[in-house]
mmCIF file of C-alpha atoms (C1' of nucleotides) in Angstrom:
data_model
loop_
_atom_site.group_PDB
_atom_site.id
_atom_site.type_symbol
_atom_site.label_atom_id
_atom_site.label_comp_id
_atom_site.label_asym_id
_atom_site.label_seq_id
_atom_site.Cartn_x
_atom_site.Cartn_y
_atom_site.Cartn_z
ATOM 1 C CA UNK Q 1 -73.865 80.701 129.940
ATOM 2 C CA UNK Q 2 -72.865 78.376 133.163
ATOM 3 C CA UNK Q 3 -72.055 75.956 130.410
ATOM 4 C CA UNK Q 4 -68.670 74.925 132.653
ATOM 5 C CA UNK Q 5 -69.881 72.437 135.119
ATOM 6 C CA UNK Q 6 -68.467 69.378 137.111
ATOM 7 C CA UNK Q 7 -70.599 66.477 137.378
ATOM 8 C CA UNK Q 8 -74.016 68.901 136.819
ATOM 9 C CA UNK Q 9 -72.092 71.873 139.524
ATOM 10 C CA UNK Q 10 -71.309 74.646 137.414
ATOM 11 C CA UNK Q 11 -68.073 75.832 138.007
ATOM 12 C CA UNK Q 12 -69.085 79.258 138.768
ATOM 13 C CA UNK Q 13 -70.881 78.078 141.823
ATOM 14 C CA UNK Q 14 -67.714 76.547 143.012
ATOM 15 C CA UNK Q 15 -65.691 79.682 142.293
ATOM 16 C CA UNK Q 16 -68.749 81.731 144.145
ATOM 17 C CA UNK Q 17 -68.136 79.285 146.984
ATOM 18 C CA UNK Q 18 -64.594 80.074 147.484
ATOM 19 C CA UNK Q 19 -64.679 83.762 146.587
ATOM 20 C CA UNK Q 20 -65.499 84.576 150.450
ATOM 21 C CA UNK Q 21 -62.578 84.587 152.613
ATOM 22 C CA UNK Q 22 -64.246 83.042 155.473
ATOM 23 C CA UNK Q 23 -65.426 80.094 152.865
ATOM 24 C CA UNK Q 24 -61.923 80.009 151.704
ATOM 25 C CA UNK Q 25 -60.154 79.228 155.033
ATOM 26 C CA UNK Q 26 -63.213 76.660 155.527
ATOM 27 C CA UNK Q 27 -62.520 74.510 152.341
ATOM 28 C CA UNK Q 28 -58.302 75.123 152.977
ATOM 29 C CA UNK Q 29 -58.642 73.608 156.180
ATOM 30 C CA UNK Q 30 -61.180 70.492 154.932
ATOM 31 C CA UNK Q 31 -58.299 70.023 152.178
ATOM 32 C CA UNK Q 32 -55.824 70.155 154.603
ATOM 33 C CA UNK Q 33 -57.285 67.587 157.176
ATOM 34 C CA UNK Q 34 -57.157 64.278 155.105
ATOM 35 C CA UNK Q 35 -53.849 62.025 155.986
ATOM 36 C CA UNK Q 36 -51.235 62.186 152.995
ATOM 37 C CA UNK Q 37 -52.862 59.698 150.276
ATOM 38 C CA UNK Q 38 -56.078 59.378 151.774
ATOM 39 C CA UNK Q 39 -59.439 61.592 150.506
ATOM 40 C CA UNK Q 40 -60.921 63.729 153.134
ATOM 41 C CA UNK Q 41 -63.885 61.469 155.148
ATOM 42 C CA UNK Q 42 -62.350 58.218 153.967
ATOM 43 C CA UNK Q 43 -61.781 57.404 157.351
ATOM 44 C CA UNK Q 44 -64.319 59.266 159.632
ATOM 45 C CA UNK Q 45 -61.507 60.253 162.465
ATOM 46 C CA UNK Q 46 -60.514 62.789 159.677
ATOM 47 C CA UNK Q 47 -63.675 64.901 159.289
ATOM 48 C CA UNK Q 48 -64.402 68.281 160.954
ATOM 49 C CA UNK Q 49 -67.619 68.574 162.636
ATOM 50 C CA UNK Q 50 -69.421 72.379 162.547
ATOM 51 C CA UNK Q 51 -68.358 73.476 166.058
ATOM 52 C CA UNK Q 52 -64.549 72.596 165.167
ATOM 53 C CA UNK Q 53 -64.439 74.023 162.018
ATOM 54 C CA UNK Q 54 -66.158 77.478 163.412
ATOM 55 C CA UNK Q 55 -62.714 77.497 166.203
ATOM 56 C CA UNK Q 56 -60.553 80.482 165.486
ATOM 57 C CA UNK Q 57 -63.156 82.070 162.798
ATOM 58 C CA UNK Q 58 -64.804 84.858 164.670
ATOM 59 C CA UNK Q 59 -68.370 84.640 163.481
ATOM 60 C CA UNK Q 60 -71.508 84.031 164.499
ATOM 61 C CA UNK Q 61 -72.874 80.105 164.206
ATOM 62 C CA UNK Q 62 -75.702 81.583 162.019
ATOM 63 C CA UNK Q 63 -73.282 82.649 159.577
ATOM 64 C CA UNK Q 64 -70.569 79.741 160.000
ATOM 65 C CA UNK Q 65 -74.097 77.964 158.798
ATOM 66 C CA UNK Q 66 -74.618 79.709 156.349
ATOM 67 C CA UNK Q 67 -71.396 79.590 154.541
ATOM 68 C CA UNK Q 68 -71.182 75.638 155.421
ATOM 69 C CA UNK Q 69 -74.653 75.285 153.414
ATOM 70 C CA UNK Q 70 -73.160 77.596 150.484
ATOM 71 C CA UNK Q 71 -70.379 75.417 150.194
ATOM 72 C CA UNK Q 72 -72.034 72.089 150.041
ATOM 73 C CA UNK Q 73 -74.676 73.881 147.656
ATOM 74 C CA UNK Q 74 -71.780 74.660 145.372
ATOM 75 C CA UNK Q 75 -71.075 70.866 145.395
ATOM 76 C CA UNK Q 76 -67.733 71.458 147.194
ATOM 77 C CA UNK Q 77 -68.116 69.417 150.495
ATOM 78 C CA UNK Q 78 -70.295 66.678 152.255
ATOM 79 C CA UNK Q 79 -72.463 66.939 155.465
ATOM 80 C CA UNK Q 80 -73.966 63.930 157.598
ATOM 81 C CA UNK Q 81 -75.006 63.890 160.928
ATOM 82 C CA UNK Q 82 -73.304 62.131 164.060
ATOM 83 C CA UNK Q 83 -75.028 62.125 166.753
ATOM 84 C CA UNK Q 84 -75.336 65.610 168.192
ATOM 85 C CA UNK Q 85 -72.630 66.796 165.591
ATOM 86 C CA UNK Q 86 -73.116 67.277 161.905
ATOM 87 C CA UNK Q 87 -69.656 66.126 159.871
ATOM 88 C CA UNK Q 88 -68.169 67.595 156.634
ATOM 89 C CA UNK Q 89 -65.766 66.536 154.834
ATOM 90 C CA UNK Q 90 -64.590 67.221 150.998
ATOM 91 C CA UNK Q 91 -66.632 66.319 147.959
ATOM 92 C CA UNK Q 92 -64.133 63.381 146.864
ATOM 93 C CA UNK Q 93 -63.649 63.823 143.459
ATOM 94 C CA UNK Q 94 -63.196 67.768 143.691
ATOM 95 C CA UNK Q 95 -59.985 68.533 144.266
ATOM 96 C CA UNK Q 96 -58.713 66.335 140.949
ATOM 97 C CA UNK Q 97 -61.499 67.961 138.569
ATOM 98 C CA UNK Q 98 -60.676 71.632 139.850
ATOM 99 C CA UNK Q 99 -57.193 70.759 139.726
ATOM 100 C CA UNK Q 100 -57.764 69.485 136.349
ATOM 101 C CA UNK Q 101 -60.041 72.123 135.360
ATOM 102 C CA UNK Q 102 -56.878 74.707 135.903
ATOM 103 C CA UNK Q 103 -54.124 72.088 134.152
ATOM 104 C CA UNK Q 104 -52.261 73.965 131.682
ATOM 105 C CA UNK Q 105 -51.518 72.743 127.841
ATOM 106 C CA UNK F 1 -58.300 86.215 156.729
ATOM 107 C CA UNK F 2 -57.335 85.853 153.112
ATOM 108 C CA UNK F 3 -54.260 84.647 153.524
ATOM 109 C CA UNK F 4 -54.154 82.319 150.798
ATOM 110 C CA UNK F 5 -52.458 84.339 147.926
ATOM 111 C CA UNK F 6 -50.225 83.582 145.155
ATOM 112 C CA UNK F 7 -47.890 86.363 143.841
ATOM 113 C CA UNK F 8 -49.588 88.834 146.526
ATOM 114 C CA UNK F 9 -53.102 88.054 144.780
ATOM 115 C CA UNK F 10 -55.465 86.372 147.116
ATOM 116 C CA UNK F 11 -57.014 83.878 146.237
ATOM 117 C CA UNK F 12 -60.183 85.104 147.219
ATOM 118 C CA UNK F 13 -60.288 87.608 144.371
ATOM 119 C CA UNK F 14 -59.456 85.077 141.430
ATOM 120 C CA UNK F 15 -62.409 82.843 142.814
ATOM 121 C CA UNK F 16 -64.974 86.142 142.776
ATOM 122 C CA UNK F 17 -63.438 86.896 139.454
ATOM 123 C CA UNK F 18 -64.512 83.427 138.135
ATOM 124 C CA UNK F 19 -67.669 83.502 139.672
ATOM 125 C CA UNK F 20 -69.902 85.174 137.122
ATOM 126 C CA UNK F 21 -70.658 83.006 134.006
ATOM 127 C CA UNK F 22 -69.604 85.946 131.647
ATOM 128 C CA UNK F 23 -66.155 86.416 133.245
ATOM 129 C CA UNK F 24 -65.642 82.701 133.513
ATOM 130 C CA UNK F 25 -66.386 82.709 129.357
ATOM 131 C CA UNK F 26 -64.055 85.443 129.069
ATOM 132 C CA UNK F 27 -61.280 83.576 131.265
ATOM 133 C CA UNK F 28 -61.876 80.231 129.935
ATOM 134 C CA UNK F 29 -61.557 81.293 125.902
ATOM 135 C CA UNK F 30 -58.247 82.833 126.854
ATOM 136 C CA UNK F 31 -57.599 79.991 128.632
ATOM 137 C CA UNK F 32 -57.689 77.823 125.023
ATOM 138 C CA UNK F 33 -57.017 80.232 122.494
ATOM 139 C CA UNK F 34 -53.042 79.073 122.353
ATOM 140 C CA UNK F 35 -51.710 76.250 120.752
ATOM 141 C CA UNK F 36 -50.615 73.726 122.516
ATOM 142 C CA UNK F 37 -47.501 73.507 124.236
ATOM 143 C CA UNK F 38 -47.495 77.592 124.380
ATOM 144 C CA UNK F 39 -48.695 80.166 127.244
ATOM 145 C CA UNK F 40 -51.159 82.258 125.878
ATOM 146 C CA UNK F 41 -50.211 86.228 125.231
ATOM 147 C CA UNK F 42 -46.724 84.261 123.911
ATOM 148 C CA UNK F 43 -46.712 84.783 120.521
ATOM 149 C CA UNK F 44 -48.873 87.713 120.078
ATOM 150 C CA UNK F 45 -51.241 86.378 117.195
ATOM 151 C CA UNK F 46 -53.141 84.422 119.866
ATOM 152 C CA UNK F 47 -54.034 87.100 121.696
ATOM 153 C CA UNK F 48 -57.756 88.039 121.713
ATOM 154 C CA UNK F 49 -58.425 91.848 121.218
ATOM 155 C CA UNK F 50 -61.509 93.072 123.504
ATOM 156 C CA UNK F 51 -63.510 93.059 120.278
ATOM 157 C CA UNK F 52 -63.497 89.146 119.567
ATOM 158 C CA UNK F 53 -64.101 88.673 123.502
ATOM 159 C CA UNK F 54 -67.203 90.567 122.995
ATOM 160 C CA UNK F 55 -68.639 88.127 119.918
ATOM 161 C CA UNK F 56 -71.223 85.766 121.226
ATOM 162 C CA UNK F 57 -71.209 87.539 124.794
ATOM 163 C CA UNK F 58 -75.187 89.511 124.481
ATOM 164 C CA UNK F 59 -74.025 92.230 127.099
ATOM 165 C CA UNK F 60 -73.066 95.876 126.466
ATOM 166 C CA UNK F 61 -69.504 96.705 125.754
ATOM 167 C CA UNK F 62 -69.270 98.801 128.817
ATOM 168 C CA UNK F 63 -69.972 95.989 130.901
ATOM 169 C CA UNK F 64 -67.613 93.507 129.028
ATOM 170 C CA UNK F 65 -64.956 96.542 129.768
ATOM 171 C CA UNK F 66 -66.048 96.069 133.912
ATOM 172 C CA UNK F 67 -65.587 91.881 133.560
ATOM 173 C CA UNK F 68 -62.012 92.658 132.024
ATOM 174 C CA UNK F 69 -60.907 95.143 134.878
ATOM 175 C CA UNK F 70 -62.496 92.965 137.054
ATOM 176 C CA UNK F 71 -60.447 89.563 135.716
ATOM 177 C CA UNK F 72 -56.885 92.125 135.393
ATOM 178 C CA UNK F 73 -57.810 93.363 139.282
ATOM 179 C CA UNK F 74 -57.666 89.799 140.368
ATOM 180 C CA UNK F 75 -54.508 89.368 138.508
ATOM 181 C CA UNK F 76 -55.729 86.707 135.959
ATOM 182 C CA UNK F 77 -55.335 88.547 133.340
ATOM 183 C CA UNK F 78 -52.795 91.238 131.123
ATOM 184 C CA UNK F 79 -54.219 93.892 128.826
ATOM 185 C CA UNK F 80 -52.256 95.863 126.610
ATOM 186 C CA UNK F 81 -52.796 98.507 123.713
ATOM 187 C CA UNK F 82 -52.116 97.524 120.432
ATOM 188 C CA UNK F 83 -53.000 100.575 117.944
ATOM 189 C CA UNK F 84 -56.714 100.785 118.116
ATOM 190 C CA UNK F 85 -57.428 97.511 120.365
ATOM 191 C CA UNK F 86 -56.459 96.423 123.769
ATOM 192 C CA UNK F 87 -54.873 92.792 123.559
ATOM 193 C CA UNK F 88 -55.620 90.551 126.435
ATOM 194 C CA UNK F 89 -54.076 87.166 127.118
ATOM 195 C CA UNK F 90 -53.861 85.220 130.566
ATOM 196 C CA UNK F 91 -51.435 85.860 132.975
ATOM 197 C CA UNK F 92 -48.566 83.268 132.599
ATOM 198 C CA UNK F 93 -47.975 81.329 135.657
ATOM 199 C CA UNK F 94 -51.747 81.898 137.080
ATOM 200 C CA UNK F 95 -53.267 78.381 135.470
ATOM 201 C CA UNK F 96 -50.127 76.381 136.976
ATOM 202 C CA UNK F 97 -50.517 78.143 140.525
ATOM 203 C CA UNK F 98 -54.193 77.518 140.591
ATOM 204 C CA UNK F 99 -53.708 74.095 139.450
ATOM 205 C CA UNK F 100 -51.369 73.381 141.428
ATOM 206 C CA UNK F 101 -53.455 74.632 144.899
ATOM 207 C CA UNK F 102 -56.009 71.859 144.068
ATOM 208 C CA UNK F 103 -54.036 69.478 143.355
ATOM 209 C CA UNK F 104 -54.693 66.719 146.093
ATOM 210 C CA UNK F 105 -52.174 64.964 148.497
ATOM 211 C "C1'" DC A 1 -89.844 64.515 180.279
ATOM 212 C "C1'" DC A 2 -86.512 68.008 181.093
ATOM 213 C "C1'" DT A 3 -82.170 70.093 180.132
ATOM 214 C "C1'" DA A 4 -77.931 71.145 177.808
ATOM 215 C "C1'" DT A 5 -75.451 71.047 173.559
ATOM 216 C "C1'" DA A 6 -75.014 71.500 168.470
ATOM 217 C "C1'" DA A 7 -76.425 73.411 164.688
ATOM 218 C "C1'" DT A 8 -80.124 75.585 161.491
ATOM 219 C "C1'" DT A 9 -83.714 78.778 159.892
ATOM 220 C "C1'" DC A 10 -85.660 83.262 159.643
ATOM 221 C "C1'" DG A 11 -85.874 88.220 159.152
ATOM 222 C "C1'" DA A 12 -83.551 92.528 158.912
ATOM 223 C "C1'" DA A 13 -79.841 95.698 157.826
ATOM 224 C "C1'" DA A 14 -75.632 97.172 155.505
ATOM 225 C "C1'" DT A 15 -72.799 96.511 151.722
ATOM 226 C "C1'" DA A 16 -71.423 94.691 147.179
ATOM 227 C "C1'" DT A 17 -72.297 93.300 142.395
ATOM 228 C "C1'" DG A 18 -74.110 93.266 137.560
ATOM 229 C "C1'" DT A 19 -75.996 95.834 134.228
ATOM 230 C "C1'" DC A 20 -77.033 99.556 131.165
ATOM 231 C "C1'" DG A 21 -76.791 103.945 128.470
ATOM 232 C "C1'" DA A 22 -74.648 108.359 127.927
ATOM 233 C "C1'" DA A 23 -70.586 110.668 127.752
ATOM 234 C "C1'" DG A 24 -65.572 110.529 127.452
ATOM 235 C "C1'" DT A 25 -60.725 109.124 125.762
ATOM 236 C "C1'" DA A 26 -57.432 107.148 122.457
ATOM 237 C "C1'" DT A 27 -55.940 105.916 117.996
ATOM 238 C "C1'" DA A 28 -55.736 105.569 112.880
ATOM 239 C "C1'" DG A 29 -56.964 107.105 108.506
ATOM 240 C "C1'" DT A 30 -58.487 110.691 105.453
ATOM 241 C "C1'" DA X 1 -58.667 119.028 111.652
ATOM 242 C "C1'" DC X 2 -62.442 115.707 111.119
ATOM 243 C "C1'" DT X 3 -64.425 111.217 111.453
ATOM 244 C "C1'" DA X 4 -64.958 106.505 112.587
ATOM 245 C "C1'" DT X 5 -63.640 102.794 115.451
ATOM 246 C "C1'" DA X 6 -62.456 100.697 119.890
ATOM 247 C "C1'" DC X 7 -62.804 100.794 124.321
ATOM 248 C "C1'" DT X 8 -63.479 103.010 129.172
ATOM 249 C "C1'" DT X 9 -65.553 105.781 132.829
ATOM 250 C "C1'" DC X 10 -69.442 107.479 135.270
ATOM 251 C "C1'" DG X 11 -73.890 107.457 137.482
ATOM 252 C "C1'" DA X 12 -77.977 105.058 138.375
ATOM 253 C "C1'" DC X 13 -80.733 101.237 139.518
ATOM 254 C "C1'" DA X 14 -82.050 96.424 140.599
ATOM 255 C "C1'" DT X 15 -80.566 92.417 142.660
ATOM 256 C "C1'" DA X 16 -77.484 89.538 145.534
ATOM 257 C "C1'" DT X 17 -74.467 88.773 149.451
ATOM 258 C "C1'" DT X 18 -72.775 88.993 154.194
ATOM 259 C "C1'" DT X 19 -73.733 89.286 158.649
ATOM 260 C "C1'" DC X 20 -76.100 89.171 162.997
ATOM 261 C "C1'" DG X 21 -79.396 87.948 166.810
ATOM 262 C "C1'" DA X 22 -83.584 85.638 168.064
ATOM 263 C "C1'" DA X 23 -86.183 81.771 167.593
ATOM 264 C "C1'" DT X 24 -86.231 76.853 166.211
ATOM 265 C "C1'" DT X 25 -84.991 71.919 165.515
ATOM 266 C "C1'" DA X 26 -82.406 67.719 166.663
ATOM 267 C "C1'" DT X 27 -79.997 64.749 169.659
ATOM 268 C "C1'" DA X 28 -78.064 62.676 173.966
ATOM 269 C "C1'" DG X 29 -78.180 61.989 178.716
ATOM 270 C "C1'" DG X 30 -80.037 62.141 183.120
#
DNA sequence: CCTATAATTCGAAATATGTCGAAGTATAGT
DNA sequence: ACTATACTTCGACATATTTCGAATTATAGG
């Protein structure tokens, strides 16, 4: 029935993931963070670590956690640790295969 | 805190809408049932009635029924009564608009 | 080794979703 | 008017999701 799927992440899990608006606003602003013609976490100045991504969100770290782990569950974004921080950044190949996914004729 | 929309639909809803495997089978066979180089719902003999949406789809009609109010809702979708059937066919601009939020850079 | 910072895991509660069957509405044909 | 077909609405139930606070882990720096 999940027969959709994007490199073994079926698609509904990626839809899941974004169907929350506080996922949502996550993932818009990890799109939005890469330099024009550059992929998100390329270059490592241009990831979001946990604490910056939870600024302006009103919600509790347990659930900011929570959502970050649905996400990358869903195959949507990348999380490594840095020291004290934990980085994420966008799956790099996502954005063309949704985009693709949606690409009419 | 959905403020991602397009045409007053946020985004949010069209993600939960394709986030159940049945509705995403629903949404994707409209999304190929026209010919190429047509929108679907165009010319009206490529639009599925409820009844072929059904075929293949093991759950009970009233719950196919909830999937299709729940796909129209999120504005993917049109439905429209045609004698004893209700026609449904994509909504035209919605595979451009989502294609076009992914698309990187 | 102790402390502060960053983030996660766990458990509980409220709310939402998916599903069905029974009953209802709409239409076409007889 | 009656019947059959096509689909929807309603109510109920099981399961899943969202959210929080408290407790826990991991790391860096004195």
């Amino acid at each position: 029935m999940s027969k959709y799927s994007i490199d073994g992440k079926p698609l509904t899990e990626m839809f899941k993931a974004l169907s929350n608006p506080h996922r949502l606003a996550l993932f818009y602003r990890l799109m939005n963070c890469c330099t024009p013609g550059t992929r998100c976490g390329m270059n490592e100045t241009k990831r979001f670590c946990v604490g910056e991504l939870h600024e302006g969100l009103d919600i509790a770290p347990s659930t900011l956690s929570h959502h970050l782990k649905e996400l990358h569950r869903a195959g949507l974004i990348r999380m490594e640790r840095r020291g004290k921080h934990i980085d994420c950044w966008l799956e790099p190949a996502v954005l063309v295969q949704l985009s693709q996914f949606f690409k009419p004729d």
